[in-house]
Tab-separated table of C-alpha atoms in Angstrom:
chain	number	residue	atom	x	y	z
A	911	UNK	CA	-87.960	34.093	23.705
A	912	UNK	CA	-89.203	32.626	20.423
A	913	UNK	CA	-92.578	31.685	19.013
A	914	UNK	CA	-91.933	28.505	17.030
A	915	UNK	CA	-94.139	26.614	14.593
A	916	UNK	CA	-93.233	22.919	14.685
A	917	UNK	CA	-94.724	19.447	15.121
A	918	UNK	CA	-91.691	18.284	17.127
A	919	UNK	CA	-90.997	20.887	19.818
A	920	UNK	CA	-88.176	19.017	21.547
A	921	UNK	CA	-86.279	18.550	18.300
A	922	UNK	CA	-86.904	22.189	17.391
A	923	UNK	CA	-85.649	23.381	20.780
A	924	UNK	CA	-82.512	21.262	20.415
A	925	UNK	CA	-81.974	22.721	16.961
A	926	UNK	CA	-81.969	26.248	18.389
A	927	UNK	CA	-80.013	25.519	21.558
A	928	UNK	CA	-77.282	23.369	20.071
A	929	UNK	CA	-77.310	24.688	16.532
A	930	UNK	CA	-76.873	28.279	17.650
A	931	UNK	CA	-74.175	27.537	20.189
A	932	UNK	CA	-71.968	24.455	19.855
A	933	UNK	CA	-72.876	23.007	16.476
A	934	UNK	CA	-74.878	20.293	14.756
A	935	UNK	CA	-78.099	19.466	16.635
A	936	UNK	CA	-77.794	15.723	15.979
A	937	UNK	CA	-74.083	14.869	15.770
A	938	UNK	CA	-71.643	15.032	18.680
A	939	UNK	CA	-67.948	15.521	17.994
A	940	UNK	CA	-65.305	13.999	20.296
A	941	UNK	CA	-64.852	17.389	21.946
A	942	UNK	CA	-68.457	17.663	23.055
A	943	UNK	CA	-68.189	16.020	26.448
A	944	UNK	CA	-70.708	16.686	29.198
A	945	UNK	CA	-68.449	19.302	30.765
A	946	UNK	CA	-67.955	20.970	27.382
A	947	UNK	CA	-71.690	21.110	26.713
A	948	UNK	CA	-72.417	22.386	30.221
A	949	UNK	CA	-69.996	25.240	29.522
A	950	UNK	CA	-70.829	26.219	25.938
A	951	UNK	CA	-74.231	24.884	24.914
A	952	UNK	CA	-77.386	26.966	25.142
A	953	UNK	CA	-80.250	25.567	27.170
A	954	UNK	CA	-83.976	26.090	26.979
A	955	UNK	CA	-87.524	25.113	27.737
A	956	UNK	CA	-90.810	25.239	25.873
A	957	UNK	CA	-94.546	25.172	26.339
A	958	UNK	CA	-97.427	24.960	23.940
A	959	UNK	CA	-99.038	28.236	22.920
A	960	UNK	CA	-101.725	26.541	20.842
A	961	UNK	CA	-101.857	24.014	18.015
A	962	UNK	CA	-98.339	23.542	16.633
A	963	UNK	CA	-97.127	26.847	18.062
A	964	UNK	CA	-94.737	26.777	21.014
A	965	UNK	CA	-93.075	29.391	23.191
A	966	UNK	CA	-89.365	28.594	23.541
A	967	UNK	CA	-87.120	30.364	26.014
A	968	UNK	CA	-83.432	29.891	25.221
A	969	UNK	CA	-80.500	30.900	27.409
A	970	UNK	CA	-77.176	31.457	25.672
A	971	UNK	CA	-74.016	31.421	27.837
A	972	UNK	CA	-72.656	34.949	28.141
A	973	UNK	CA	-69.142	33.650	27.541
A	974	UNK	CA	-70.091	32.632	23.992
A	975	UNK	CA	-69.936	36.258	22.827
A	976	UNK	CA	-67.185	38.785	23.313
A	977	UNK	CA	-67.519	42.423	22.320
A	978	UNK	CA	-69.054	41.704	18.943
A	979	UNK	CA	-71.616	44.051	17.472
A	980	UNK	CA	-75.319	43.780	16.725
A	981	UNK	CA	-74.904	41.921	13.436
A	982	UNK	CA	-73.050	39.129	15.204
A	983	UNK	CA	-75.750	38.929	17.864
A	984	UNK	CA	-78.438	38.715	15.188
A	985	UNK	CA	-76.597	35.859	13.510
A	986	UNK	CA	-76.876	33.967	16.813
A	987	UNK	CA	-80.444	34.954	17.640
A	988	UNK	CA	-81.902	34.499	14.142
A	989	UNK	CA	-79.454	32.279	12.289
A	990	UNK	CA	-79.144	28.609	11.483
A	991	UNK	CA	-82.469	27.570	13.024
A	992	UNK	CA	-84.181	29.213	10.061
A	993	UNK	CA	-82.657	26.542	7.797
A	994	UNK	CA	-83.934	23.470	9.653
A	995	UNK	CA	-86.986	21.666	8.284
A	996	UNK	CA	-88.475	20.800	11.657
A	997	UNK	CA	-88.894	24.546	12.312
A	998	UNK	CA	-91.591	25.950	10.022
A	999	UNK	CA	-91.544	29.351	11.645
A	1000	UNK	CA	-89.445	31.116	14.270
A	1001	UNK	CA	-90.275	34.618	15.511
A	1002	UNK	CA	-88.005	36.394	17.979
A	1003	UNK	CA	-90.421	37.843	20.541
A	1004	UNK	CA	-88.106	39.328	23.170
A	1005	UNK	CA	-84.456	39.368	24.184
A	1006	UNK	CA	-82.529	40.218	27.338
A	1007	UNK	CA	-78.990	41.075	26.269
A	1008	UNK	CA	-77.667	41.401	29.802
A	1009	UNK	CA	-74.095	42.576	29.953
A	1010	UNK	CA	-73.861	42.757	26.157
A	1011	UNK	CA	-75.406	46.213	26.264
A	1012	UNK	CA	-72.163	47.586	27.731
A	1013	UNK	CA	-70.468	47.042	24.378
A	1014	UNK	CA	-72.741	49.578	22.682
A	1015	UNK	CA	-72.880	53.361	22.816
A	1016	UNK	CA	-76.330	54.830	23.485
A	1017	UNK	CA	-77.875	57.687	21.495
A	1018	UNK	CA	-75.666	60.760	21.701
A	1019	UNK	CA	-78.706	63.053	21.911
A	1020	UNK	CA	-81.986	61.173	22.196
A	1021	UNK	CA	-85.121	62.905	23.430
A	1022	UNK	CA	-83.484	64.992	26.156
A	1023	UNK	CA	-80.538	66.075	24.021
A	1024	UNK	CA	-82.719	67.051	21.091
A	1025	UNK	CA	-84.971	69.095	23.372
A	1026	UNK	CA	-81.941	70.949	24.675
A	1027	UNK	CA	-80.395	71.442	21.248
A	1028	UNK	CA	-83.595	72.710	19.642
A	1029	UNK	CA	-84.801	74.552	22.774
A	1030	UNK	CA	-88.101	72.696	22.851
A	1031	UNK	CA	-88.836	71.899	26.501
A	1032	UNK	CA	-92.557	71.170	26.578
A	1033	UNK	CA	-94.052	70.155	23.239
A	1034	UNK	CA	-93.853	67.515	20.551
A	1035	UNK	CA	-91.451	67.999	17.645
A	1036	UNK	CA	-92.575	69.020	14.155
A	1037	UNK	CA	-90.921	67.256	11.249
A	1038	UNK	CA	-91.063	67.877	7.527
A	1039	UNK	CA	-90.132	65.492	4.713
A	1040	UNK	CA	-88.886	66.926	1.426
A	1041	UNK	CA	-91.056	66.127	-1.590
A	1042	UNK	CA	-90.758	65.204	-4.352
A	1043	UNK	CA	-88.384	62.504	-3.176
A	1044	UNK	CA	-86.038	62.918	-6.134
A	1045	UNK	CA	-85.747	65.247	-9.115
A	1046	UNK	CA	-85.208	68.608	-7.396
A	1047	UNK	CA	-82.102	70.592	-8.208
A	1048	UNK	CA	-79.905	71.650	-5.272
A	1049	UNK	CA	-81.305	75.173	-5.549
A	1050	UNK	CA	-84.920	73.975	-5.601
A	1051	UNK	CA	-84.335	71.673	-2.644
A	1052	UNK	CA	-82.775	74.474	-0.593
A	1053	UNK	CA	-85.737	76.702	-1.422
A	1054	UNK	CA	-88.195	74.057	-0.197
A	1055	UNK	CA	-86.162	73.619	2.990
A	1056	UNK	CA	-86.296	77.369	3.649
A	1057	UNK	CA	-90.073	77.351	3.235
A	1058	UNK	CA	-90.390	74.460	5.699
A	1059	UNK	CA	-88.186	76.225	8.234
A	1060	UNK	CA	-90.234	79.404	7.835
A	1061	UNK	CA	-93.307	77.324	8.642
A	1062	UNK	CA	-91.949	76.141	11.976
A	1063	UNK	CA	-90.437	72.693	11.306
A	1064	UNK	CA	-87.951	71.566	13.937
A	1065	UNK	CA	-86.524	68.669	11.933
A	1066	UNK	CA	-86.375	68.384	8.151
A	1067	UNK	CA	-85.635	65.048	6.540
A	1068	UNK	CA	-84.528	64.024	3.083
A	1069	UNK	CA	-86.366	60.958	1.841
A	1070	UNK	CA	-84.720	57.542	1.670
A	1071	UNK	CA	-84.611	57.595	-2.143
A	1072	UNK	CA	-82.332	60.623	-2.281
A	1073	UNK	CA	-78.648	59.738	-2.186
A	1074	UNK	CA	-75.728	61.431	-3.935
A	1075	UNK	CA	-77.063	61.471	-7.489
A	1076	UNK	CA	-75.261	63.590	-10.082
A	1077	UNK	CA	-78.224	65.940	-10.538
A	1078	UNK	CA	-78.393	66.787	-6.826
A	1079	UNK	CA	-75.064	65.827	-5.221
A	1080	UNK	CA	-74.420	66.287	-1.534
A	1081	UNK	CA	-71.496	68.559	-2.343
A	1082	UNK	CA	-73.900	71.068	-3.917
A	1083	UNK	CA	-77.153	70.682	-1.989
A	1084	UNK	CA	-75.885	70.549	1.590
A	1085	UNK	CA	-73.978	73.880	1.555
A	1086	UNK	CA	-77.058	75.505	0.016
A	1087	UNK	CA	-79.276	73.955	2.696
A	1088	UNK	CA	-76.905	75.107	5.436
A	1089	UNK	CA	-77.056	78.628	4.046
A	1090	UNK	CA	-80.872	78.497	3.838
A	1091	UNK	CA	-81.136	77.416	7.486
A	1092	UNK	CA	-78.856	80.086	8.952
A	1093	UNK	CA	-80.601	81.622	11.936
A	1094	UNK	CA	-83.069	78.733	12.362
A	1095	UNK	CA	-83.129	76.136	15.143
A	1096	UNK	CA	-83.585	73.197	12.773
A	1097	UNK	CA	-81.966	69.791	12.439
A	1098	UNK	CA	-81.505	68.752	8.818
A	1099	UNK	CA	-81.272	64.991	8.275
A	1100	UNK	CA	-79.259	64.224	5.144
A	1101	UNK	CA	-79.732	60.767	3.627
A	1102	UNK	CA	-76.429	58.859	3.747
A	1103	UNK	CA	-77.678	55.331	3.135
A	1104	UNK	CA	-74.825	53.247	1.744
A	1105	UNK	CA	-72.821	50.042	1.943
A	1106	UNK	CA	-70.293	49.381	4.689
A	1107	UNK	CA	-67.738	52.145	5.140
A	1108	UNK	CA	-69.475	54.127	2.388
A	1109	UNK	CA	-72.209	55.004	4.884
A	1110	UNK	CA	-69.946	56.476	7.555
A	1111	UNK	CA	-67.790	58.214	4.956
A	1112	UNK	CA	-70.905	59.858	3.524
A	1113	UNK	CA	-72.114	60.725	7.019
A	1114	UNK	CA	-68.824	62.351	7.941
A	1115	UNK	CA	-68.803	64.251	4.665
A	1116	UNK	CA	-72.399	65.356	5.177
A	1117	UNK	CA	-71.499	66.852	8.551
A	1118	UNK	CA	-68.521	68.637	7.017
A	1119	UNK	CA	-70.786	70.068	4.302
A	1120	UNK	CA	-73.244	71.492	6.840
A	1121	UNK	CA	-75.776	68.754	7.600
A	1122	UNK	CA	-76.899	68.817	11.226
A	1123	UNK	CA	-78.113	65.206	11.235
A	1124	UNK	CA	-78.071	62.096	9.056
A	1125	UNK	CA	-80.677	59.604	7.919
A	1126	UNK	CA	-80.022	55.937	7.157
A	1127	UNK	CA	-82.530	53.371	5.963
A	1128	UNK	CA	-82.948	50.013	7.699
A	1129	UNK	CA	-81.374	48.286	4.691
A	1130	UNK	CA	-77.986	49.633	5.757
A	1131	UNK	CA	-77.995	46.976	8.468
A	1132	UNK	CA	-78.160	47.708	12.179
A	1133	UNK	CA	-74.402	47.491	12.650
A	1134	UNK	CA	-73.926	50.415	10.272
A	1135	UNK	CA	-75.717	52.785	12.655
A	1136	UNK	CA	-73.244	52.049	15.442
A	1137	UNK	CA	-70.361	52.467	12.990
A	1138	UNK	CA	-71.691	55.813	11.776
A	1139	UNK	CA	-72.162	56.986	15.367
A	1140	UNK	CA	-68.425	56.622	15.955
A	1141	UNK	CA	-67.539	58.910	13.042
A	1142	UNK	CA	-69.910	61.871	13.495
A	1143	UNK	CA	-71.164	64.091	16.294
A	1144	UNK	CA	-74.644	64.926	14.942
A	1145	UNK	CA	-77.988	63.106	15.398
A	1146	UNK	CA	-78.752	59.848	13.559
A	1147	UNK	CA	-82.208	58.928	12.254
A	1148	UNK	CA	-83.436	55.354	11.723
A	1149	UNK	CA	-85.820	55.006	8.780
A	1150	UNK	CA	-87.939	51.831	8.850
A	1151	UNK	CA	-88.974	51.708	5.178
A	1152	UNK	CA	-88.645	48.026	4.261
A	1153	UNK	CA	-88.632	46.725	7.836
A	1154	UNK	CA	-91.609	44.420	7.247
A	1155	UNK	CA	-89.236	42.083	5.429
A	1156	UNK	CA	-87.678	41.643	8.883
A	1157	UNK	CA	-90.716	41.951	11.124
A	1158	UNK	CA	-93.434	39.938	9.352
A	1159	UNK	CA	-93.694	36.375	8.121
A	1160	UNK	CA	-92.905	32.980	9.630
A	1161	UNK	CA	-89.234	33.820	10.261
A	1162	UNK	CA	-89.132	37.323	11.701
A	1163	UNK	CA	-88.386	39.678	14.567
A	1164	UNK	CA	-91.043	41.306	16.730
A	1165	UNK	CA	-91.018	45.075	15.955
A	1166	UNK	CA	-90.485	46.017	19.593
A	1167	UNK	CA	-87.290	43.925	19.580
A	1168	UNK	CA	-86.121	45.700	16.436
A	1169	UNK	CA	-86.629	49.049	18.182
A	1170	UNK	CA	-84.793	47.791	21.236
A	1171	UNK	CA	-81.845	47.215	18.883
A	1172	UNK	CA	-82.348	50.648	17.260
A	1173	UNK	CA	-81.810	52.306	20.634
A	1174	UNK	CA	-78.931	49.967	21.406
A	1175	UNK	CA	-76.957	51.003	18.306
A	1176	UNK	CA	-77.263	54.693	19.118
A	1177	UNK	CA	-80.037	56.136	16.943
A	1178	UNK	CA	-81.307	59.499	18.185
A	1179	UNK	CA	-84.607	59.416	16.269
A	1180	UNK	CA	-86.515	56.515	14.754
A	1181	UNK	CA	-89.536	56.147	12.510
A	1182	UNK	CA	-91.908	53.863	14.442
A	1183	UNK	CA	-94.860	53.834	12.040
A	1184	UNK	CA	-98.149	55.714	12.034
A	1185	UNK	CA	-101.400	56.003	13.954
A	1186	UNK	CA	-103.949	56.700	11.246
A	1187	UNK	CA	-102.891	57.808	7.781
A	1188	UNK	CA	-102.083	55.234	5.120
A	1189	UNK	CA	-100.049	53.132	7.576
A	1190	UNK	CA	-102.583	52.717	10.357
A	1191	UNK	CA	-101.204	50.629	13.231
A	1192	UNK	CA	-102.702	49.806	16.614
A	1193	UNK	CA	-102.105	51.958	19.680
A	1194	UNK	CA	-100.993	49.018	21.833
A	1195	UNK	CA	-98.454	47.875	19.243
A	1196	UNK	CA	-97.077	51.390	18.869
A	1197	UNK	CA	-96.756	51.766	22.639
A	1198	UNK	CA	-94.616	48.636	22.726
A	1199	UNK	CA	-92.320	50.179	20.128
A	1200	UNK	CA	-92.109	53.470	21.995
A	1201	UNK	CA	-91.267	51.647	25.210
A	1202	UNK	CA	-88.527	49.668	23.499
A	1203	UNK	CA	-86.926	52.855	22.157
A	1204	UNK	CA	-86.236	54.140	25.684
A	1205	UNK	CA	-84.299	57.394	25.062
A	1206	UNK	CA	-84.605	57.469	21.257
A	1207	UNK	CA	-87.127	60.000	19.904
A	1208	UNK	CA	-89.964	58.191	18.062
A	1209	UNK	CA	-91.203	59.769	14.848
A	1210	UNK	CA	-94.595	59.180	13.253
A	1211	UNK	CA	-95.236	59.572	9.514
A	1212	UNK	CA	-97.020	58.084	6.482
A	1213	UNK	CA	-100.083	60.222	5.844
A	1214	UNK	CA	-99.618	62.837	8.583
A	1215	UNK	CA	-102.074	65.745	8.799
A	1216	UNK	CA	-102.703	68.351	11.527
A	1217	UNK	CA	-105.750	66.379	12.667
A	1218	UNK	CA	-103.755	63.168	12.976
A	1219	UNK	CA	-100.885	64.989	14.686
A	1220	UNK	CA	-103.347	66.221	17.327
A	1221	UNK	CA	-104.684	62.686	17.771
A	1222	UNK	CA	-101.215	61.159	18.055
A	1223	UNK	CA	-100.074	63.626	20.714
A	1224	UNK	CA	-103.241	63.054	22.717
A	1225	UNK	CA	-102.688	59.296	22.518
A	1226	UNK	CA	-98.922	59.046	23.049
A	1227	UNK	CA	-97.798	62.303	24.668
A	1228	UNK	CA	-95.234	64.918	23.655
A	1229	UNK	CA	-92.014	62.862	23.608
A	1230	UNK	CA	-92.317	62.246	19.882
A	1231	UNK	CA	-92.121	63.920	16.488
A	1232	UNK	CA	-94.852	64.120	13.865
A	1233	UNK	CA	-93.466	64.156	10.310
A	1234	UNK	CA	-95.427	65.189	7.256
A	1235	UNK	CA	-94.421	64.975	3.618
A	1236	UNK	CA	-97.242	64.749	1.132
A	1237	UNK	CA	-99.700	66.876	3.089
A	1238	UNK	CA	-97.420	69.876	3.638
A	1239	UNK	CA	-96.501	69.916	-0.045
A	1240	UNK	CA	-100.069	69.464	-1.238
A	1241	UNK	CA	-101.317	73.030	-0.850
A	1242	UNK	CA	-100.491	76.333	-2.508
A	1243	UNK	CA	-97.946	77.234	0.184
A	1244	UNK	CA	-95.502	74.893	1.921
A	1245	UNK	CA	-94.862	77.496	4.610
A	1246	UNK	CA	-98.553	77.921	5.425
A	1247	UNK	CA	-99.075	74.155	5.574
A	1248	UNK	CA	-96.123	73.797	7.967
A	1249	UNK	CA	-97.527	76.602	10.084
A	1250	UNK	CA	-100.858	74.797	10.272
A	1251	UNK	CA	-99.151	71.580	11.351
A	1252	UNK	CA	-97.111	73.505	13.927
A	1253	UNK	CA	-100.249	75.118	15.367
A	1254	UNK	CA	-101.887	71.729	15.752
A	1255	UNK	CA	-98.807	70.395	17.550
A	1256	UNK	CA	-98.608	73.424	19.832
A	1257	UNK	CA	-102.290	73.189	20.758
A	1258	UNK	CA	-102.235	69.439	21.354
A	1259	UNK	CA	-99.040	69.670	23.395
A	1260	UNK	CA	-100.560	72.333	25.637
A	1261	UNK	CA	-103.626	70.183	26.274
A	1262	UNK	CA	-101.501	67.146	27.141
A	1263	UNK	CA	-99.247	69.210	29.409
A	1264	UNK	CA	-102.253	70.491	31.353
């Protein structure tokens, strides 16, 4: 289902249906007989939403796709119609993938698996983000991680700016982190954002070096998450930083659809946004994202404090994680700040459970 801005809805619908299935919207080749079009061409209908905005529901024949991955599907769903002048805007609002979902592997852990692994049956998860984002030596980073674990963090995440830089390479920092976390029930998400096979090679190496989870930014492309999932056996985190390039504007994808895809490609945790903080988003919108994630654990961050953590758990329940970066590093003691956040989560979770 699309929301399309056009002054010629029939022409726009034809452009999507024909252009994203059999070919040129206006020119028939000798092969495109009625029987051929009945077999291979997409079909659709539209109605006016208001002004020059129309809802268009398009049905693509299942036979058009084989076992291709998410990037192929996106090239069909949000492809050539974005290049046609009659369509001034095209937003993908919802999608029913039908049997296509059988070609994908679901999250290996998800909410239930993470609860079992971390032995957290009845409360929300506490997450910590390492700050500063870059510049720490491997020894300094491991020290910060130890302080966060001492404070009660369940999941600790490197930021999306940290990669494999020479001053803090994975080969040095991850063994030190693994040593610092001995005896703790903590998942450590190492950033392995990269291009193509580089991402899964880094992910596999991170696991070998002691990481207990990996973190990839949205700019890796959704297909990369599924590829990484096939090469490691530890949790995968989806980081949304930059997703508004995809989810806002005249040609875009509704965020709930993006999170439907995030679950589809096997992410165990996913940053959904924030309720309050410096990325304040509406409760109804966030609920749509949480619903789309199904079994994937949603994480909230971007200005998290104990007060906001309490509010978020009251609003959305305990099947989520609250991540804090700046706040927990902003006091005289990282450990004490993490303990304060953990207390807020424990108290809010108990109230919700009752």
